[in-house]
Tab-separated table of C-alpha atoms and ligand atoms in Angstrom:
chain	number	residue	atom	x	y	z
A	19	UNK	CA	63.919	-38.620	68.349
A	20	UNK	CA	64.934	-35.147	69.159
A	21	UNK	CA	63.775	-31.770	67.375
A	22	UNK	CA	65.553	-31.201	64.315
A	23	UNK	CA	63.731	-27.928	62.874
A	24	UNK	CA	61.330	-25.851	65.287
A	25	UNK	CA	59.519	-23.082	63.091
A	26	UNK	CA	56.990	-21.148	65.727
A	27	UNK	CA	54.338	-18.345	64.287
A	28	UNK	CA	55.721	-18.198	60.647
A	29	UNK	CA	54.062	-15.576	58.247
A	30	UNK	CA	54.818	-14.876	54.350
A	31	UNK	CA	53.269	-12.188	52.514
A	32	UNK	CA	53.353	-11.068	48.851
A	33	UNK	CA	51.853	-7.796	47.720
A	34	UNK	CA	48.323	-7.796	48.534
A	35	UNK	CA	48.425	-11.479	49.391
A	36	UNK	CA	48.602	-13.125	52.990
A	37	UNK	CA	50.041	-16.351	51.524
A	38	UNK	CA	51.175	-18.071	55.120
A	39	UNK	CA	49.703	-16.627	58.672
A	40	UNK	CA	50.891	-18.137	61.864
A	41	UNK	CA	52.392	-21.430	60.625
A	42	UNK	CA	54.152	-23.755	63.529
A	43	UNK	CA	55.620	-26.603	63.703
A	44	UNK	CA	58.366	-29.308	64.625
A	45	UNK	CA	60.542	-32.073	62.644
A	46	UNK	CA	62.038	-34.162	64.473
A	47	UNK	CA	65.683	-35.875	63.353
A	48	UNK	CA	65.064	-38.905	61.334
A	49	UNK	CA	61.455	-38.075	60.418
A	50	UNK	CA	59.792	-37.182	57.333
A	51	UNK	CA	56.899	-34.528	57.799
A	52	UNK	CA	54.421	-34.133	54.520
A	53	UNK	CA	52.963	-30.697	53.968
A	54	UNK	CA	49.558	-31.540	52.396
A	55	UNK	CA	46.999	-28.894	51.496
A	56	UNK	CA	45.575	-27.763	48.105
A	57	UNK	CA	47.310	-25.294	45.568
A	58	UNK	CA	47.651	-21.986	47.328
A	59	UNK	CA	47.440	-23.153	50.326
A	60	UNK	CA	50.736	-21.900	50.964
A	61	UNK	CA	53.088	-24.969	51.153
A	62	UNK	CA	55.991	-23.529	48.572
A	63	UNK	CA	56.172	-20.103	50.401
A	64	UNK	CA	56.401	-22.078	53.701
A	65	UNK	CA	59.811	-23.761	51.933
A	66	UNK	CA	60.795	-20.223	50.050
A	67	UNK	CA	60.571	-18.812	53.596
A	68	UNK	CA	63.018	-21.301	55.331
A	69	UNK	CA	65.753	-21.218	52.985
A	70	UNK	CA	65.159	-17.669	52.485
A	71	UNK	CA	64.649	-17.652	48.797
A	72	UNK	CA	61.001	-15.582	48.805
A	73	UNK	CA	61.217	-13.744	45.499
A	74	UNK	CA	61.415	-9.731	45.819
A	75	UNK	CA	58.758	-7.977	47.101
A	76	UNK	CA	57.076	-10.829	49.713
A	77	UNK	CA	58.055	-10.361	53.041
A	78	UNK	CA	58.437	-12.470	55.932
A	79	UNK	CA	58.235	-12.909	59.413
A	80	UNK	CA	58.808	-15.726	62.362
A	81	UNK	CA	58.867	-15.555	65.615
A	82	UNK	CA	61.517	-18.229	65.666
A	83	UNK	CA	62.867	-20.683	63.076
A	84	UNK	CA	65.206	-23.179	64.437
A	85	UNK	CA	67.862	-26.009	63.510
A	86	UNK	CA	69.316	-27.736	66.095
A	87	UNK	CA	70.642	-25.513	68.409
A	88	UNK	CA	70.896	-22.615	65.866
A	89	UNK	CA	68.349	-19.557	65.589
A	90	UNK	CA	67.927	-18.395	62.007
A	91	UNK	CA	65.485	-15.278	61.955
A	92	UNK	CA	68.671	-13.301	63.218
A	93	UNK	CA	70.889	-14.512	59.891
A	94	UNK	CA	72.046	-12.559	57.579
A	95	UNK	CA	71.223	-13.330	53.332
A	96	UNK	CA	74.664	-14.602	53.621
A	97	UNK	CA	74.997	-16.690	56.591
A	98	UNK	CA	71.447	-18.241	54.881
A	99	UNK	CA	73.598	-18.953	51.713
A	100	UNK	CA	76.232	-20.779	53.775
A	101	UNK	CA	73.557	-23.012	55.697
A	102	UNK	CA	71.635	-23.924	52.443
A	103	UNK	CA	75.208	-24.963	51.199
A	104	UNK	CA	75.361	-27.139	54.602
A	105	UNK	CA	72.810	-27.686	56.785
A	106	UNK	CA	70.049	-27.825	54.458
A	107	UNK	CA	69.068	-29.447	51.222
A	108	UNK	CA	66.583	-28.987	48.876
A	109	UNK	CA	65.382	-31.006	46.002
A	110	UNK	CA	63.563	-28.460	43.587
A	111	UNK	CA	60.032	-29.738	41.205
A	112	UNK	CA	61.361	-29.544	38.355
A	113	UNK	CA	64.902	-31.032	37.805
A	114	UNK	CA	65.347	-30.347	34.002
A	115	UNK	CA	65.425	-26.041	35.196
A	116	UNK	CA	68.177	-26.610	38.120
A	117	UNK	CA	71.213	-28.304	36.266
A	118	UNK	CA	73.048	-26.336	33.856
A	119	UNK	CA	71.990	-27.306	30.512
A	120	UNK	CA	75.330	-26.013	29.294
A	121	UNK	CA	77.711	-28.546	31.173
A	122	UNK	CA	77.917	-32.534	31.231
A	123	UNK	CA	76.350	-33.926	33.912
A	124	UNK	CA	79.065	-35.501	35.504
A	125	UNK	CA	80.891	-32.378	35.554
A	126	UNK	CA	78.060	-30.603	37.486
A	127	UNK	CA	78.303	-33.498	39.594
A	128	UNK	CA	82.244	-32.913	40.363
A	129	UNK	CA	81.615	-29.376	41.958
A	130	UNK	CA	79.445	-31.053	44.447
A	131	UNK	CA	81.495	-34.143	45.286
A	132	UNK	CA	85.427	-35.666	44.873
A	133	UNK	CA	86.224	-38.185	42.586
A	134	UNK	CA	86.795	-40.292	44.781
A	135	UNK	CA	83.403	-40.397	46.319
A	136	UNK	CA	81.532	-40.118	42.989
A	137	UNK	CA	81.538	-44.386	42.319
A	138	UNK	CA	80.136	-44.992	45.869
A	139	UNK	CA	77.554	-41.783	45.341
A	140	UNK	CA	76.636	-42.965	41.725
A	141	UNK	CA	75.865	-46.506	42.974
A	142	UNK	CA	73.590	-46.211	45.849
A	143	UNK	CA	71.362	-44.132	43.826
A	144	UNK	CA	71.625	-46.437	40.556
A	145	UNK	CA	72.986	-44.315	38.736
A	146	UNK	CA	76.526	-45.712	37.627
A	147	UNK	CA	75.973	-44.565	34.289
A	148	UNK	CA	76.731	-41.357	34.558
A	149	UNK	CA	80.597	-42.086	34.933
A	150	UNK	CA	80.356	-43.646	31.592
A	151	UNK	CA	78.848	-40.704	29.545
A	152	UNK	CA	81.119	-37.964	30.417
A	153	UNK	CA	79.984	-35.922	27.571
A	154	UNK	CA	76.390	-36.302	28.370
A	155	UNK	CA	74.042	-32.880	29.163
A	156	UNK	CA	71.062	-33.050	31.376
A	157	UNK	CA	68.935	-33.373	28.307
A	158	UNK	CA	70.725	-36.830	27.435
A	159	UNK	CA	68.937	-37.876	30.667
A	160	UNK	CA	65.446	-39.153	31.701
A	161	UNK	CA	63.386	-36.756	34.129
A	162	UNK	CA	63.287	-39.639	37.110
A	163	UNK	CA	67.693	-39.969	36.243
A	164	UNK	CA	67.980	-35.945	36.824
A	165	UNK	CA	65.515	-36.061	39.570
A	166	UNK	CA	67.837	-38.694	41.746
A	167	UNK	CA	70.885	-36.544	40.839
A	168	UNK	CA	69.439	-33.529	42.294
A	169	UNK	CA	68.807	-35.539	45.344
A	170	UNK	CA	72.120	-37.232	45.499
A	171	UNK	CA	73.598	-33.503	45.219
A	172	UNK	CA	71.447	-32.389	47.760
A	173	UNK	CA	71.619	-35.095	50.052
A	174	UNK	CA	74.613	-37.422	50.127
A	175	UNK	CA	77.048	-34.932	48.904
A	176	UNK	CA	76.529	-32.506	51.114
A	177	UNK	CA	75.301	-34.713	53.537
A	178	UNK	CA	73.046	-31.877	54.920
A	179	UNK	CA	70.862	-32.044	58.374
A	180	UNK	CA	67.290	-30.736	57.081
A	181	UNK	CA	66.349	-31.710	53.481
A	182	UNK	CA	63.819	-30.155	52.033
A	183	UNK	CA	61.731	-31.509	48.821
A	184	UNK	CA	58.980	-28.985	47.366
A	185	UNK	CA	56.721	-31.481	45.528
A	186	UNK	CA	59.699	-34.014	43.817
A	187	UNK	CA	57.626	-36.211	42.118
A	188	UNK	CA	54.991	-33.987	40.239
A	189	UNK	CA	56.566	-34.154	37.103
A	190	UNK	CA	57.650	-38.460	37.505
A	191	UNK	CA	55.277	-41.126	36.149
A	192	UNK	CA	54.444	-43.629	38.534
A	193	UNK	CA	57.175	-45.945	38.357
A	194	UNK	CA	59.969	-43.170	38.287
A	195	UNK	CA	57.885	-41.670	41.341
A	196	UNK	CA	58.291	-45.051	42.972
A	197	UNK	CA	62.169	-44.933	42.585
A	198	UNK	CA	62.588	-41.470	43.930
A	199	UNK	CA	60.690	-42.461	47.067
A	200	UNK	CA	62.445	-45.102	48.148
A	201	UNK	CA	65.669	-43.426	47.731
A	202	UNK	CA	64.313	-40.773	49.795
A	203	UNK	CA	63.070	-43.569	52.406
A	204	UNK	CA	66.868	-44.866	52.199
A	205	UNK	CA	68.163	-41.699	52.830
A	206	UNK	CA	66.356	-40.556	55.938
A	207	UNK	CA	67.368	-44.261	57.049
A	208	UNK	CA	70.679	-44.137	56.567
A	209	UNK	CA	71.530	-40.667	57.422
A	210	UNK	CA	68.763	-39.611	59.526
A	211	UNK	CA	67.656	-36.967	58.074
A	212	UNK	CA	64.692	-34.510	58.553
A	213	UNK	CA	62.712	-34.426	55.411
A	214	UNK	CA	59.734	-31.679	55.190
A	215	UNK	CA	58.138	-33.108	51.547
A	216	UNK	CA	55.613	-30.948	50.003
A	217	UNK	CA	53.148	-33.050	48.161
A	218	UNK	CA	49.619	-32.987	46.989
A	219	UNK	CA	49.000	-36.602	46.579
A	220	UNK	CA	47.943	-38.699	49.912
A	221	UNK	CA	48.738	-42.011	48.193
A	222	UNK	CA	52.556	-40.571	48.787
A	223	UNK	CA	51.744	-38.996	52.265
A	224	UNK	CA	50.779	-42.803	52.803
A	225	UNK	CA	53.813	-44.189	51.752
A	226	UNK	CA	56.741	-42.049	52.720
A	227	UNK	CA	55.896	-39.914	55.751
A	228	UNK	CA	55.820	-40.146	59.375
A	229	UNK	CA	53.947	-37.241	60.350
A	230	UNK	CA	51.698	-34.843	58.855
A	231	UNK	CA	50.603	-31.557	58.742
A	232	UNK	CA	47.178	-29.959	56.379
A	233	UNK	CA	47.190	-26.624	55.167
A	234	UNK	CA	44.672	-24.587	54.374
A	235	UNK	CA	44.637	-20.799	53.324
A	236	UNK	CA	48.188	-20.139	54.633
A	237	UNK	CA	47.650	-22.058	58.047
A	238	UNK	CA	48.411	-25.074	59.552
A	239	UNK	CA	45.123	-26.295	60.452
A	240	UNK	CA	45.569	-29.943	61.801
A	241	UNK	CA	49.036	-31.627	62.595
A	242	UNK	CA	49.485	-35.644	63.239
A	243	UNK	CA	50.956	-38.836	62.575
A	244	UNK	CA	49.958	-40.305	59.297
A	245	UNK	CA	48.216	-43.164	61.309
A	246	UNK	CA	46.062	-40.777	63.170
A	247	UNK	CA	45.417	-38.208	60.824
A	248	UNK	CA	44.461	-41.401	58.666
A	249	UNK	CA	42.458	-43.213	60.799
A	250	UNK	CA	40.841	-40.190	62.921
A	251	UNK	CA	41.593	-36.970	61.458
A	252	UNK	CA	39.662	-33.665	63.488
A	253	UNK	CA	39.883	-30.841	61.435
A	254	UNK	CA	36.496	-30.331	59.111
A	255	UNK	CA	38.960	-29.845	56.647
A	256	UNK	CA	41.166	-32.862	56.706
A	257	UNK	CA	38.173	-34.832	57.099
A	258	UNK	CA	36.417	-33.369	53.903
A	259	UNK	CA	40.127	-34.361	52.028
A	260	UNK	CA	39.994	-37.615	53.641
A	261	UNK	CA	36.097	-38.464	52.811
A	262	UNK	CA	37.021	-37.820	49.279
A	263	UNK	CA	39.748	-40.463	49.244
A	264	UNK	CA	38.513	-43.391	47.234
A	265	UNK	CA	37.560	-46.546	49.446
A	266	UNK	CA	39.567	-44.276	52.216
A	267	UNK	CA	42.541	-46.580	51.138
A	268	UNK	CA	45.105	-43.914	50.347
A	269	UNK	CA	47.707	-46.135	50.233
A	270	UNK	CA	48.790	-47.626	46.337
A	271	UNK	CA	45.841	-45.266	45.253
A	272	UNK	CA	46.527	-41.869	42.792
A	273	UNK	CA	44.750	-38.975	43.509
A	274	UNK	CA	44.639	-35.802	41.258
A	275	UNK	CA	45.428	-32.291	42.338
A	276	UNK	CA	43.645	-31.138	45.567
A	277	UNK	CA	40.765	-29.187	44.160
A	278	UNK	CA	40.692	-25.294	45.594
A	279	UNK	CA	37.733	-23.834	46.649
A	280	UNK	CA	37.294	-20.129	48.285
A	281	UNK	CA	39.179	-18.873	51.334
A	282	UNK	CA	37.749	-16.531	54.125
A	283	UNK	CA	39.804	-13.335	54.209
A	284	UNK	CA	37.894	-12.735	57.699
A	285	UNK	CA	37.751	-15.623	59.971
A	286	UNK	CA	38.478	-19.139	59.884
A	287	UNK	CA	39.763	-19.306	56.411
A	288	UNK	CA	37.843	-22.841	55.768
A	289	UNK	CA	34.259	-21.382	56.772
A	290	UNK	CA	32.802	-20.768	53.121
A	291	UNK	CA	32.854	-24.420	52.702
A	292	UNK	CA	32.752	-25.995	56.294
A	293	UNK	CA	30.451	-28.408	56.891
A	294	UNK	CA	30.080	-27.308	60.647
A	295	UNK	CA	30.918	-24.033	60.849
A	296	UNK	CA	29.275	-21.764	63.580
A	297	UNK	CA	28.781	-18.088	64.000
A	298	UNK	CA	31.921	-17.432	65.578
A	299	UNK	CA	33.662	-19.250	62.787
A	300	UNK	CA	32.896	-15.873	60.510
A	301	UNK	CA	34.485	-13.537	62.414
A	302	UNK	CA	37.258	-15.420	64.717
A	303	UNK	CA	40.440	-17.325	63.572
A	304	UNK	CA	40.606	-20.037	65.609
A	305	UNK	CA	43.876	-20.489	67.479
A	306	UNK	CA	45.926	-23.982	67.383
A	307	UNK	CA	44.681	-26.216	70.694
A	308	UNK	CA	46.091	-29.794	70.558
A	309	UNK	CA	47.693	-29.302	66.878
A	310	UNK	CA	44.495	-28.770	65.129
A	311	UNK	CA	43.069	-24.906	64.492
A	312	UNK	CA	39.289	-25.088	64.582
A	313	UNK	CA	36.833	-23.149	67.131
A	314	UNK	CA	35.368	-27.044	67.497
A	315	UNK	CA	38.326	-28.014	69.187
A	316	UNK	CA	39.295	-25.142	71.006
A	317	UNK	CA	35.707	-25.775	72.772
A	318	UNK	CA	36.392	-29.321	73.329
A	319	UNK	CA	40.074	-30.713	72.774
B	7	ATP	N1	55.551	-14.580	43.760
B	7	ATP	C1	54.303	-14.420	44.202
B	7	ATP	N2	53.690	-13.230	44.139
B	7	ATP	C2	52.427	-13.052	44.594
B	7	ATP	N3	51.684	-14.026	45.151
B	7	ATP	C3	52.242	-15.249	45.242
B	7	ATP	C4	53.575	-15.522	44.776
B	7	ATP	N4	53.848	-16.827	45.018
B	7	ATP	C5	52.738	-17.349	45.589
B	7	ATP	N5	51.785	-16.403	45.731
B	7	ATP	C6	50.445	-16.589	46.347
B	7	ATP	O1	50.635	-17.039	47.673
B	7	ATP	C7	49.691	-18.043	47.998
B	7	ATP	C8	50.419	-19.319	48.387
B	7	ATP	O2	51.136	-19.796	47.255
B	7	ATP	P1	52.099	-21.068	47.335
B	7	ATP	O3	52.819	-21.133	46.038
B	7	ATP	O4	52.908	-21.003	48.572
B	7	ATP	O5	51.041	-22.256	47.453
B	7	ATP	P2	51.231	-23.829	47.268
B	7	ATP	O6	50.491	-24.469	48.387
B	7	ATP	O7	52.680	-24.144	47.135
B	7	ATP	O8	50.475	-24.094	45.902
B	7	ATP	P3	50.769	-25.215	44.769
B	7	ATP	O9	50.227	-26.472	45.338
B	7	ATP	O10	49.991	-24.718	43.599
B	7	ATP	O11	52.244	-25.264	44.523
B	7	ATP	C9	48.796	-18.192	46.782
B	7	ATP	O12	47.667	-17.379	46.972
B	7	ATP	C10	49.642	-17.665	45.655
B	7	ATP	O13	48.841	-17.136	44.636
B	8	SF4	S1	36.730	-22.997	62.853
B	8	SF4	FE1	34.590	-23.187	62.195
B	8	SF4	S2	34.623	-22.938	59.960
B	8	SF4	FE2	36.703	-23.349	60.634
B	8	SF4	S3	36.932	-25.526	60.415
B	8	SF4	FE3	36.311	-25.182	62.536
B	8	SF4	S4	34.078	-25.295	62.558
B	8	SF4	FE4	34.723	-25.116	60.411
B	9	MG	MG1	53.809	-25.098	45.600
């Protein structure tokens, strides 16, 4: 598979806050890559900071950000706004706040794709209804039926490279959740897509994704393949979230919110509550060796 996205020494900051420090990484084409980590850790600015929609006030920084063969830290806000109208996708948390509640749905749908693509569109993602309620808002519709519009609309009308889905399935219950996932699974199949999905539940990280990377306090602290972040994870911090996985059987199993707890400002950010940490660990940030950012592995990779 070749690189689809290659993001190298990423930082976001709001006033006052250092919400993402050094973050790299790679999706490849055809992959999906979960971003994992507990609230704050950073995961939504890392998204806000690709498609360039930080809100005013944060600032940010990369040494490089690419897609494909292009370079985007030298773009302009309005190139940015072309690409996320091409290149890349992204299917927003809450679907009821990105349609127009003021418009049909199927109209909304027609600025996005023809007529005579709509039936074809409309039936791969079960959703043939639509062309038979014309008249119908967004509120007419069920949160898991707005969700896979949004995706359809993001996805296979615009037929973008890099899709990217900030935590799609918060808001589903399970069964609706189970829908949207294997519509995403069908669409990195059949268009090989990159997918970076934000999520906080490892039961989905289990399911859907190919690859993995944890975040904690605004870095990237342990990359992988599901398999071996599963099986033999090496960060003290991906091992605490894994130990806390019931039966360590992620997968078919629904865990709650990833629970914060305090961040070094000075340091390695996961110190305060690392099992192992060493002196070092309280005054050093440890530098990525081998995909995972702890002084443990620096010392032995
Ligand atoms: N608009 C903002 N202004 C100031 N600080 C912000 C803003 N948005 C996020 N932050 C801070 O930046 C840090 C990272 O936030 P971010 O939303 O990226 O985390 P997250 O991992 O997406 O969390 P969640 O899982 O809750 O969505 C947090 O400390 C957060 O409080
Ligand atoms: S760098 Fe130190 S504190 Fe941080 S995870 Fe590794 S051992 Fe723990
Ligand atoms: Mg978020």
């Amino acid at each position: 598979m070749s690189d689809l996205l290659t993001v190298t020494g990423l930082h976001v900051d709001y006033p006052g806050v250092r919400a993402v420090h050094d973050v790299s990484f790679t999706l490849r084409r055809g992959e999906i890559l979960g971003l994992v980590g507990e609230s704050g850790s950073g995961k939504s600015s890392v998204c806000a900071a690709l498609t360039r929609v930080l809100p005013a006030g944060a600032r940010m920084a990369a040494r490089a950000v690419r897609l494909g063969d292009q370079e985007l830290t030298g773009l302009t806000d309005q190139e940015m706004r072309r690409l996320r109208a091409t290149r890349i996708g992204v299917i927003p948390q809450r679907p009821m706040t990105s349609l127009s509640p003021v418009t049909p749905v199927l109209r909304q749908l027609r600025w996005h794709a023809s007529d005579a693509d709509l039936p074809d569109l409309l039936a791969r993602t079960g959703l043939r209804a639509v062309l038979d309620r014309p008249r119908d808002y967004p509120h007419r519709f069920s949160g898991g039926q707005l969700q896979r519009l949004l995706i359809l609309i993001a996805a296979l009308a615009r037929q973008p490279d890099l899709l990217i889905a900030d935590e799609p399935t918060t808001t589903l219950d399970p069964t609706v959740q189970a829908q949207v996932l294997r519509l995403i699974l069908d669409l990195r199949d059949r268009l090989g897509l990159g997918i970076l999905y934000v999520t906080h539940d490892l039961a989905v990280v289990a399911q859907v994704c190919d690859r993995v990377g944890v975040m904690y306090g605004g870095r990237l602290v342990e990359t992988g393949s599901v398999e071996q972040i599963f099986a033999s994870p090496r960060h003290p911090y991906t091992q605490a979230l894994l130990s806390a996985l019931p039966g360590r059987a992620p997968t078919g199993s629904r865990l709650g919110r990833l629970t914060p707890g305090p961040v070094a400002r000075q340091g390695c950010p996961f110190a305060p509550r690392c099992p192992v940490a060493m002196d070092v660990c309280a005054e050093q940030d440890p530098q990525p060796v081998l995909d995972v950012r702890c002084h443990h592995t620096e010392d032995s990779p």
